[in-house]
Amino acid sequence: MQAEKEEEEASPEEYVALCDFTARGSEQLGFSTGDKLLVHAKPSADWWWAELQGVIGYAPASYLRQDAAEDEDEDPWQDDEYFGSYGTLRLHLEMLSDRSRTETYRQVIVSNSASLRNKVVMDLGCGTGIISLFCAQLAQPSVVYAVEASSMAEHTRQLVKQNGCEEVVTVLQGRAEELELPEQVDILVSEWMGNCLLFEFMVESVLLARDRWLRDGGVMWPSSAALTLVPCQADSYYSEKMAFWERPYGLDFTPLQPLAQQEFFTKPKFSHLIDPKDCLSAPCDVICLNMYTVQEMEGEFKFCVVKPGVFHGFTAWFTVQFESLEAGGATVELDTGPNSDPTHWKQTLFMLDKPIHVYGGDSIRGNIVLRRNPVWRRHMTVTLHWTINSSSDNCQVGTKSFPMWK
Ligand code: SAH
């Protein structure tokens, strides 16, 4: 029985949600239609122990089906699932409710409105059309091509009309990869950023559209992006998921700790909100992308620990910059880090397997590599290597790879 259980835990099975389920209580796992859940165990016929984006809980078995199409028949970009999710309001509501994000785009348009006059703009992945509508209402471009692959495009057309922008904004429903335009564009604006900046790799579609449709000397918004990393404490997360097993109800449950590590610390934790006081050093930009050129997705870091603490892991977030079209105009920046207004991306936490005590003056150096999954093109593995040099004793070396998600 034990062996069987272990086998089940070792290779969770993927299931697809047939309909939405709202969790009642913290033991249950909520999900939406089309979500892919990993089922770790089937303790009863009705309730399975499942995982969705790093969150674990009981899911009703009858809501799930194993995808009939086996992996090899599936689209490596998972476009049906990806664009399916953007065809409903859930994600658009989350994005539009994120004021820091949306206001930054508005500010970019407002502060460049004079230079946008008579320009040809492409809003790639326009969603509800918010950025296109900002352009049409706050500046006077000659045309905005609002490109959207999901079925939201049908509603976007209506929103454009409803807001009297149909003379300027043309909604084109389809994938950027198959786009046909009557002309090249002066400005390519897009909100393509995912968790940990690159997750879902929409940036690839943006770069492809840039090569095909941006005229020589045209402008990309964002113009650059950076992934930032900081070594951090994550005491409460560690206590909740790992230290918990030390003595629950006066019993020694430590044999479950390796399982806990596998279950909770193998993948990064999305939607983490780091308290600036949990940063063990100043953050460091580890990957900088210039949107006009192609770059390596790897970088180095060297952190100087500023106070004694427990090094539980690394937290990552990103910034993007929008260059000004006006001579001497200010660059606008969107910062998703802990010292700015929170955004819906929050931060991403990468837990080490074992916490390490560090002291002021220690250094943590190493590198980060983002590697695309060779099959599943929207997924990647983040690998961190680190060396801790401490004044008190020798150096410690570590490495860990985190799948996000496949
Ligand atoms: N611009 C909107 C939506 C941003 S989310 C806003 O700021 O609120 C990204 C959008 O891009 C989604 O609606 C998604 O369906 C769309 N998208 C992603 N990749 C695309 C592609 N290759 N071609 C067309 N649309 C794409």
Coordinates of C-alpha atoms and ligand atoms in Angstrom, one line a residue:
M1 CA 0.0 0.0 0.0
Q2 CA 2.8 2.3 1.0
A3 CA 4.7 1.6 -2.1
E4 CA 1.7 2.2 -4.3
K5 CA 1.1 5.5 -2.6
E6 CA 4.7 6.6 -3.1
E7 CA 4.4 5.8 -6.8
E8 CA 1.3 7.9 -7.0
E9 CA 3.0 10.8 -5.3
A10 CA 6.0 10.5 -7.6
S11 CA 4.1 10.8 -10.8
P12 CA 1.0 12.9 -10.5
E13 CA -1.6 12.6 -13.3
E14 CA -2.9 15.6 -15.2
Y15 CA -6.6 16.2 -15.3
V16 CA -8.7 18.9 -16.9
A17 CA -11.5 20.8 -15.0
L18 CA -14.9 20.3 -16.6
C19 CA -16.4 23.2 -14.8
D20 CA -15.7 25.8 -12.2
F21 CA -15.4 24.8 -8.5
T22 CA -15.4 27.2 -5.6
A23 CA -13.4 25.9 -2.6
R24 CA -15.1 25.8 0.8
G25 CA -12.6 26.0 3.5
S26 CA -8.8 25.8 3.2
E27 CA -8.7 22.1 2.6
Q28 CA -10.4 22.4 -0.8
L29 CA -8.9 23.5 -4.0
G30 CA -10.8 26.0 -6.2
F31 CA -10.4 26.0 -10.0
S32 CA -12.0 27.2 -13.2
T33 CA -13.2 25.3 -16.3
G34 CA -10.3 24.2 -18.4
D35 CA -7.7 24.5 -15.6
K36 CA -5.2 21.6 -15.7
L37 CA -4.8 20.0 -12.3
L38 CA -2.2 17.6 -11.2
V39 CA -3.7 14.8 -9.2
H40 CA -1.3 13.5 -6.6
A41 CA -3.4 11.0 -4.8
K42 CA -7.0 9.5 -4.9
P43 CA -7.7 8.9 -1.2
S44 CA -11.4 8.4 -1.9
A45 CA -13.6 8.0 -5.0
D46 CA -15.1 11.4 -4.6
W47 CA -12.2 13.6 -3.4
W48 CA -8.8 13.8 -4.9
W49 CA -5.6 15.5 -3.6
A50 CA -4.7 17.8 -6.4
E51 CA -2.5 20.8 -7.3
L52 CA -3.1 23.9 -9.3
Q53 CA -0.3 26.4 -9.8
G54 CA 1.4 25.4 -6.6
V55 CA -1.7 25.3 -4.5
I56 CA -2.8 22.0 -3.2
G57 CA -6.1 20.8 -1.9
Y58 CA -9.0 18.4 -2.3
A59 CA -10.8 18.5 -5.6
P60 CA -14.1 16.8 -6.4
A61 CA -13.3 13.9 -8.8
S62 CA -16.5 14.3 -10.8
Y63 CA -15.4 17.7 -11.9
L64 CA -12.2 16.4 -13.5
R65 CA -11.5 14.4 -16.6
Q66 CA -8.3 13.0 -18.0
D67 CA -7.6 14.6 -21.3
A68 CA -8.3 12.1 -23.9
A69 CA -5.8 13.7 -26.3
E70 CA -2.5 12.3 -25.2
D71 CA 0.5 14.6 -24.9
E72 CA 1.9 14.0 -28.4
D73 CA -1.3 15.1 -30.1
E74 CA -1.4 18.3 -28.1
D75 CA -0.3 21.7 -29.3
P76 CA 2.9 22.6 -27.7
W77 CA 1.7 26.2 -27.4
Q78 CA -1.6 24.9 -25.8
D79 CA -3.3 27.7 -27.6
D80 CA -6.8 26.4 -27.1
E81 CA -6.4 26.5 -23.4
Y82 CA -4.3 29.7 -23.4
F83 CA -6.6 31.8 -25.6
G84 CA -9.7 30.0 -24.1
S85 CA -8.8 31.6 -20.8
Y86 CA -8.5 35.0 -22.3
G87 CA -11.9 34.6 -23.9
T88 CA -13.6 34.9 -20.5
L89 CA -13.6 37.9 -18.2
R90 CA -11.8 36.4 -15.3
L91 CA -8.2 37.4 -16.4
H92 CA -9.3 40.7 -17.9
L93 CA -11.0 41.7 -14.7
E94 CA -7.8 40.8 -12.8
M95 CA -5.6 42.8 -15.2
L96 CA -7.9 45.8 -15.4
S97 CA -8.3 45.9 -11.6
D98 CA -4.6 46.2 -11.4
R99 CA -4.4 49.9 -11.3
S100 CA -0.6 50.2 -11.2
R101 CA -0.3 48.2 -14.3
T102 CA -3.1 49.8 -16.3
E103 CA -2.4 53.4 -15.1
T104 CA 1.3 53.0 -16.2
Y105 CA 0.1 52.2 -19.8
R106 CA -2.2 55.2 -19.6
Q107 CA 0.6 57.4 -18.4
V108 CA 2.8 56.2 -21.3
I109 CA 0.1 57.3 -23.8
V110 CA -0.6 60.6 -22.0
S111 CA 3.1 61.6 -21.7
N112 CA 3.7 60.8 -25.4
S113 CA 0.5 62.1 -26.8
A114 CA 2.0 64.9 -28.9
S115 CA 4.4 62.4 -30.6
L116 CA 1.7 59.9 -31.2
R117 CA -0.1 62.2 -33.5
N118 CA -0.7 60.6 -37.0
K119 CA 1.3 57.6 -36.0
V120 CA 0.4 54.0 -36.8
V121 CA 0.2 51.9 -33.7
M122 CA -0.2 48.1 -33.1
D123 CA -1.6 47.0 -29.8
L124 CA -0.6 43.3 -29.7
G125 CA -2.8 41.2 -27.5
C126 CA -5.3 44.0 -27.0
G127 CA -7.7 42.0 -24.8
T128 CA -10.6 44.3 -24.0
G129 CA -8.8 47.0 -26.0
I130 CA -7.9 49.2 -23.1
I131 CA -4.5 50.4 -24.4
S132 CA -6.0 51.0 -27.9
L133 CA -8.8 53.0 -26.3
F134 CA -6.3 55.1 -24.3
C135 CA -4.4 55.8 -27.5
A136 CA -7.6 56.8 -29.4
Q137 CA -8.9 59.0 -26.6
L138 CA -5.8 60.5 -25.2
A139 CA -3.7 61.0 -28.4
Q140 CA -4.4 61.3 -32.1
P141 CA -2.8 58.3 -33.9
S142 CA -3.8 57.8 -37.5
V143 CA -4.8 54.2 -36.8
V144 CA -4.5 51.6 -34.0
Y145 CA -4.4 48.0 -35.0
A146 CA -5.8 46.1 -32.0
V147 CA -4.8 42.5 -32.5
E148 CA -6.4 39.8 -30.3
A149 CA -6.4 36.0 -30.8
S150 CA -9.1 35.1 -28.2
S151 CA -12.8 35.4 -28.7
M152 CA -12.7 38.5 -26.5
A153 CA -12.0 40.3 -29.8
E154 CA -15.7 40.1 -30.6
H155 CA -16.6 42.1 -27.5
T156 CA -13.6 44.5 -28.0
R157 CA -15.1 45.5 -31.3
Q158 CA -18.3 46.4 -29.5
L159 CA -16.4 48.3 -26.8
V160 CA -14.5 50.3 -29.5
K161 CA -17.9 51.3 -31.0
Q162 CA -19.5 52.0 -27.7
N163 CA -16.7 54.5 -26.9
G164 CA -16.8 56.1 -30.2
C165 CA -13.3 55.0 -31.3
E166 CA -14.2 53.0 -34.4
E167 CA -12.7 55.6 -36.8
V168 CA -9.2 55.0 -35.2
V169 CA -9.2 51.5 -33.7
T170 CA -9.4 48.5 -36.0
V171 CA -9.8 45.2 -34.1
L172 CA -8.2 42.3 -35.9
Q173 CA -9.1 38.9 -34.4
G174 CA -6.3 36.3 -34.9
R175 CA -2.9 35.3 -33.8
A176 CA -0.1 37.8 -34.2
E177 CA 1.8 35.0 -36.0
E178 CA -0.7 35.0 -38.8
L179 CA -1.4 38.7 -38.9
E180 CA -1.7 40.6 -42.2
L181 CA -1.6 44.4 -42.1
P182 CA -1.8 46.9 -44.9
E183 CA 1.3 48.7 -43.6
Q184 CA 4.1 48.6 -41.1
V185 CA 3.7 50.3 -37.7
D186 CA 5.5 53.1 -35.9
I187 CA 4.8 51.8 -32.5
L188 CA 4.3 48.3 -31.2
V189 CA 2.7 48.4 -27.7
S190 CA 1.9 45.3 -25.8
E191 CA 1.3 44.0 -22.3
W192 CA 2.9 40.6 -22.6
M193 CA 4.6 40.2 -19.2
G194 CA 3.9 37.0 -17.2
N195 CA 4.9 35.7 -13.8
C196 CA 8.6 36.0 -13.3
L197 CA 8.5 38.2 -16.4
L198 CA 8.6 35.5 -19.1
F199 CA 6.1 32.8 -18.1
E200 CA 3.8 31.9 -20.9
F201 CA 6.3 33.4 -23.4
M202 CA 3.9 35.8 -25.1
V203 CA 7.1 37.8 -25.6
E204 CA 8.0 35.4 -28.4
S205 CA 4.9 36.5 -30.3
V206 CA 5.7 40.1 -29.7
L207 CA 9.3 39.7 -31.0
L208 CA 8.0 38.0 -34.1
A209 CA 5.5 40.8 -34.7
R210 CA 8.3 43.3 -34.2
D211 CA 10.4 41.6 -36.9
R212 CA 7.6 41.5 -39.3
W213 CA 5.6 44.7 -38.7
L214 CA 7.7 47.3 -36.9
R215 CA 9.2 49.8 -39.4
D216 CA 12.9 50.7 -39.2
G217 CA 13.3 53.1 -36.3
G218 CA 9.9 52.2 -34.9
V219 CA 9.4 52.1 -31.1
M220 CA 8.6 49.2 -28.8
W221 CA 6.6 49.7 -25.6
P222 CA 7.9 48.3 -23.3
S223 CA 11.3 49.1 -24.7
S224 CA 13.2 47.1 -22.1
A225 CA 12.6 44.8 -19.2
A226 CA 14.5 43.4 -16.2
L227 CA 14.2 40.5 -13.9
T228 CA 15.2 41.3 -10.4
L229 CA 16.3 38.8 -7.7
V230 CA 16.9 39.0 -4.0
P231 CA 17.9 36.4 -1.4
C232 CA 15.2 36.4 1.3
Q233 CA 13.7 35.0 4.4
A234 CA 10.3 33.3 4.1
D235 CA 9.8 32.3 7.6
S236 CA 6.0 32.0 7.7
Y237 CA 5.9 30.0 4.4
Y238 CA 8.6 27.7 5.7
S239 CA 6.8 27.2 9.0
E240 CA 3.4 26.6 7.4
K241 CA 4.7 24.0 4.9
M242 CA 7.8 22.5 6.5
A243 CA 8.3 23.2 10.2
F244 CA 4.7 22.2 10.7
W245 CA 5.6 18.5 10.5
E246 CA 8.1 18.8 13.4
R247 CA 5.6 18.4 16.2
P248 CA 1.9 18.6 15.3
Y249 CA -0.2 17.6 18.3
G250 CA 2.9 16.6 20.2
L251 CA 3.8 13.9 17.5
D252 CA 6.9 13.5 15.4
F253 CA 5.8 13.8 11.8
T254 CA 9.2 14.6 10.4
P255 CA 9.2 11.6 8.1
L256 CA 6.8 13.6 6.0
Q257 CA 9.2 16.4 5.5
P258 CA 10.8 15.0 2.3
L259 CA 7.3 14.7 0.9
A260 CA 6.6 18.2 2.0
Q261 CA 9.7 19.5 0.3
Q262 CA 8.7 17.7 -2.9
E263 CA 5.1 18.9 -2.8
F264 CA 5.7 22.5 -1.8
F265 CA 9.2 23.6 -2.7
T266 CA 9.8 21.9 -6.0
K267 CA 8.1 24.6 -8.0
P268 CA 8.2 28.3 -7.4
K269 CA 5.4 29.9 -5.4
F270 CA 3.6 32.5 -7.5
S271 CA 1.6 35.3 -5.9
H272 CA 4.1 35.7 -3.1
L273 CA 4.2 39.1 -1.4
I274 CA 7.6 39.7 0.1
D275 CA 7.9 42.1 3.0
P276 CA 10.9 44.4 2.2
K277 CA 12.3 43.5 5.7
D278 CA 12.7 39.9 4.6
C279 CA 15.2 40.9 1.9
L280 CA 18.6 39.8 3.1
S281 CA 20.4 42.2 0.7
A282 CA 19.8 44.8 -1.9
P283 CA 18.1 43.3 -5.0
C284 CA 20.0 42.9 -8.2
D285 CA 18.8 42.9 -11.8
V286 CA 19.8 39.5 -13.1
I287 CA 18.4 39.5 -16.7
C288 CA 17.9 42.6 -18.8
L289 CA 16.0 42.4 -22.0
N290 CA 16.4 45.1 -24.7
M291 CA 13.2 44.7 -26.7
Y292 CA 15.0 45.7 -29.9
T293 CA 17.6 42.9 -29.8
V294 CA 17.6 39.2 -28.9
Q295 CA 19.3 38.2 -25.7
E296 CA 20.4 35.3 -23.6
M297 CA 18.0 34.5 -20.8
E298 CA 20.6 34.1 -18.2
G299 CA 22.5 36.3 -15.8
E300 CA 24.8 36.5 -12.8
F301 CA 24.3 37.9 -9.4
K302 CA 26.3 38.9 -6.4
F303 CA 24.5 39.8 -3.2
C304 CA 26.1 41.2 -0.1
V305 CA 24.1 40.1 3.0
V306 CA 23.3 43.2 5.1
K307 CA 21.9 41.5 8.2
P308 CA 21.9 38.2 10.0
G309 CA 19.0 36.0 9.0
V310 CA 17.8 32.8 7.5
F311 CA 18.2 32.4 3.8
H312 CA 15.1 30.5 2.7
G313 CA 15.2 31.2 -1.0
F314 CA 15.1 33.8 -3.7
T315 CA 12.3 36.2 -4.6
A316 CA 12.0 37.4 -8.1
W317 CA 10.0 40.2 -9.7
F318 CA 10.3 42.4 -12.8
T319 CA 10.3 46.0 -14.1
V320 CA 9.6 47.2 -17.6
Q321 CA 10.5 50.6 -19.1
F322 CA 8.8 52.6 -21.8
E323 CA 11.1 55.0 -23.6
S324 CA 9.8 58.4 -24.5
L325 CA 9.0 59.4 -28.0
E326 CA 9.8 63.1 -27.2
A327 CA 13.3 64.4 -27.1
G328 CA 14.5 64.5 -23.5
G329 CA 11.1 63.0 -22.4
A330 CA 11.1 60.9 -19.2
T331 CA 11.1 57.1 -19.3
V332 CA 8.1 55.6 -17.7
E333 CA 8.6 52.5 -15.5
L334 CA 6.3 49.8 -14.2
D335 CA 7.9 48.1 -11.1
T336 CA 6.3 45.0 -9.7
G337 CA 8.7 44.8 -6.7
P338 CA 8.0 45.0 -3.0
N339 CA 8.8 48.7 -2.7
S340 CA 6.1 49.8 -5.3
D341 CA 2.4 49.6 -5.3
P342 CA 1.4 45.9 -5.5
T343 CA 0.4 44.5 -8.9
H344 CA -1.5 41.4 -9.8
W345 CA 1.8 39.7 -10.6
K346 CA 3.0 40.0 -7.0
Q347 CA 6.3 38.3 -6.7
T348 CA 7.7 34.8 -7.2
L349 CA 9.4 32.8 -4.4
F350 CA 11.9 30.1 -5.1
M351 CA 12.5 28.1 -1.9
L352 CA 15.8 26.3 -1.2
D353 CA 15.6 22.7 0.1
K354 CA 17.2 23.7 3.4
P355 CA 17.3 27.1 5.0
I356 CA 20.8 28.5 5.6
H357 CA 21.9 30.9 8.3
V358 CA 23.7 33.9 6.9
Y359 CA 25.4 36.9 8.5
G360 CA 26.1 40.5 7.6
G361 CA 29.0 40.7 5.2
D362 CA 28.4 37.2 3.7
S363 CA 28.2 37.1 0.0
I364 CA 25.8 35.1 -2.1
R365 CA 26.9 34.9 -5.7
G366 CA 25.9 32.8 -8.6
N367 CA 23.7 32.7 -11.7
I368 CA 20.2 32.2 -13.0
V369 CA 19.3 30.4 -16.2
L370 CA 15.8 30.4 -17.8
R371 CA 15.5 27.4 -20.1
R372 CA 12.4 26.9 -22.3
N373 CA 10.7 23.5 -22.1
P374 CA 11.7 21.9 -25.4
V375 CA 8.1 20.6 -26.0
W376 CA 5.8 22.9 -24.0
R377 CA 6.7 26.3 -25.4
R378 CA 4.9 28.4 -22.8
H379 CA 6.8 26.6 -19.9
M380 CA 10.3 27.0 -18.7
T381 CA 12.8 25.8 -16.0
V382 CA 14.5 28.3 -13.8
T383 CA 17.9 27.1 -12.5
L384 CA 19.7 28.9 -9.8
H385 CA 23.3 28.2 -8.8
W386 CA 24.7 29.9 -5.7
T387 CA 27.8 30.0 -3.6
I388 CA 27.7 31.5 -0.1
N389 CA 31.0 32.9 1.2
S390 CA 30.9 33.6 4.8
S391 CA 33.5 35.2 7.0
S392 CA 32.8 32.7 9.8
D393 CA 33.4 29.5 7.9
N394 CA 33.9 27.9 4.5
C395 CA 31.8 28.4 1.5
Q396 CA 28.6 26.5 0.6
V397 CA 27.5 25.7 -2.9
G398 CA 24.0 24.9 -4.0
T399 CA 21.9 24.5 -7.1
K400 CA 18.3 23.9 -7.8
S401 CA 16.0 23.8 -10.8
F402 CA 12.4 24.8 -10.7
P403 CA 9.9 23.8 -13.4
M404 CA 7.4 26.4 -14.3
W405 CA 5.2 24.4 -14.6
K406 CA 6.2 21.6 -16.9
Ligands
SAH1 N1 -3.8 44.5 -23.6 C1 -4.8 43.9 -22.7 C2 -4.6 42.4 -22.5 C3 -3.3 42.0 -22.0 S1 -3.2 40.2 -21.7 C4 -4.6 44.7 -21.4 O1 -3.6 45.3 -21.1 O2 -5.5 44.6 -20.5 C5 -2.5 39.6 -23.2 C6 -3.5 39.4 -24.3 O3 -2.8 39.0 -25.5 C7 -4.5 38.3 -24.1 O4 -5.8 38.8 -24.3 C8 -4.2 37.2 -25.1 O5 -5.3 36.5 -25.6 C9 -3.5 38.0 -26.2 N2 -2.5 37.3 -26.9 C10 -1.4 36.6 -26.4 N3 -0.6 36.1 -27.4 C11 -1.2 36.5 -28.6 C12 -0.9 36.3 -30.0 N4 0.2 35.5 -30.3 N5 -1.7 36.8 -30.9 C13 -2.8 37.6 -30.5 N6 -3.1 37.8 -29.3 C14 -2.4 37.3 -28.3

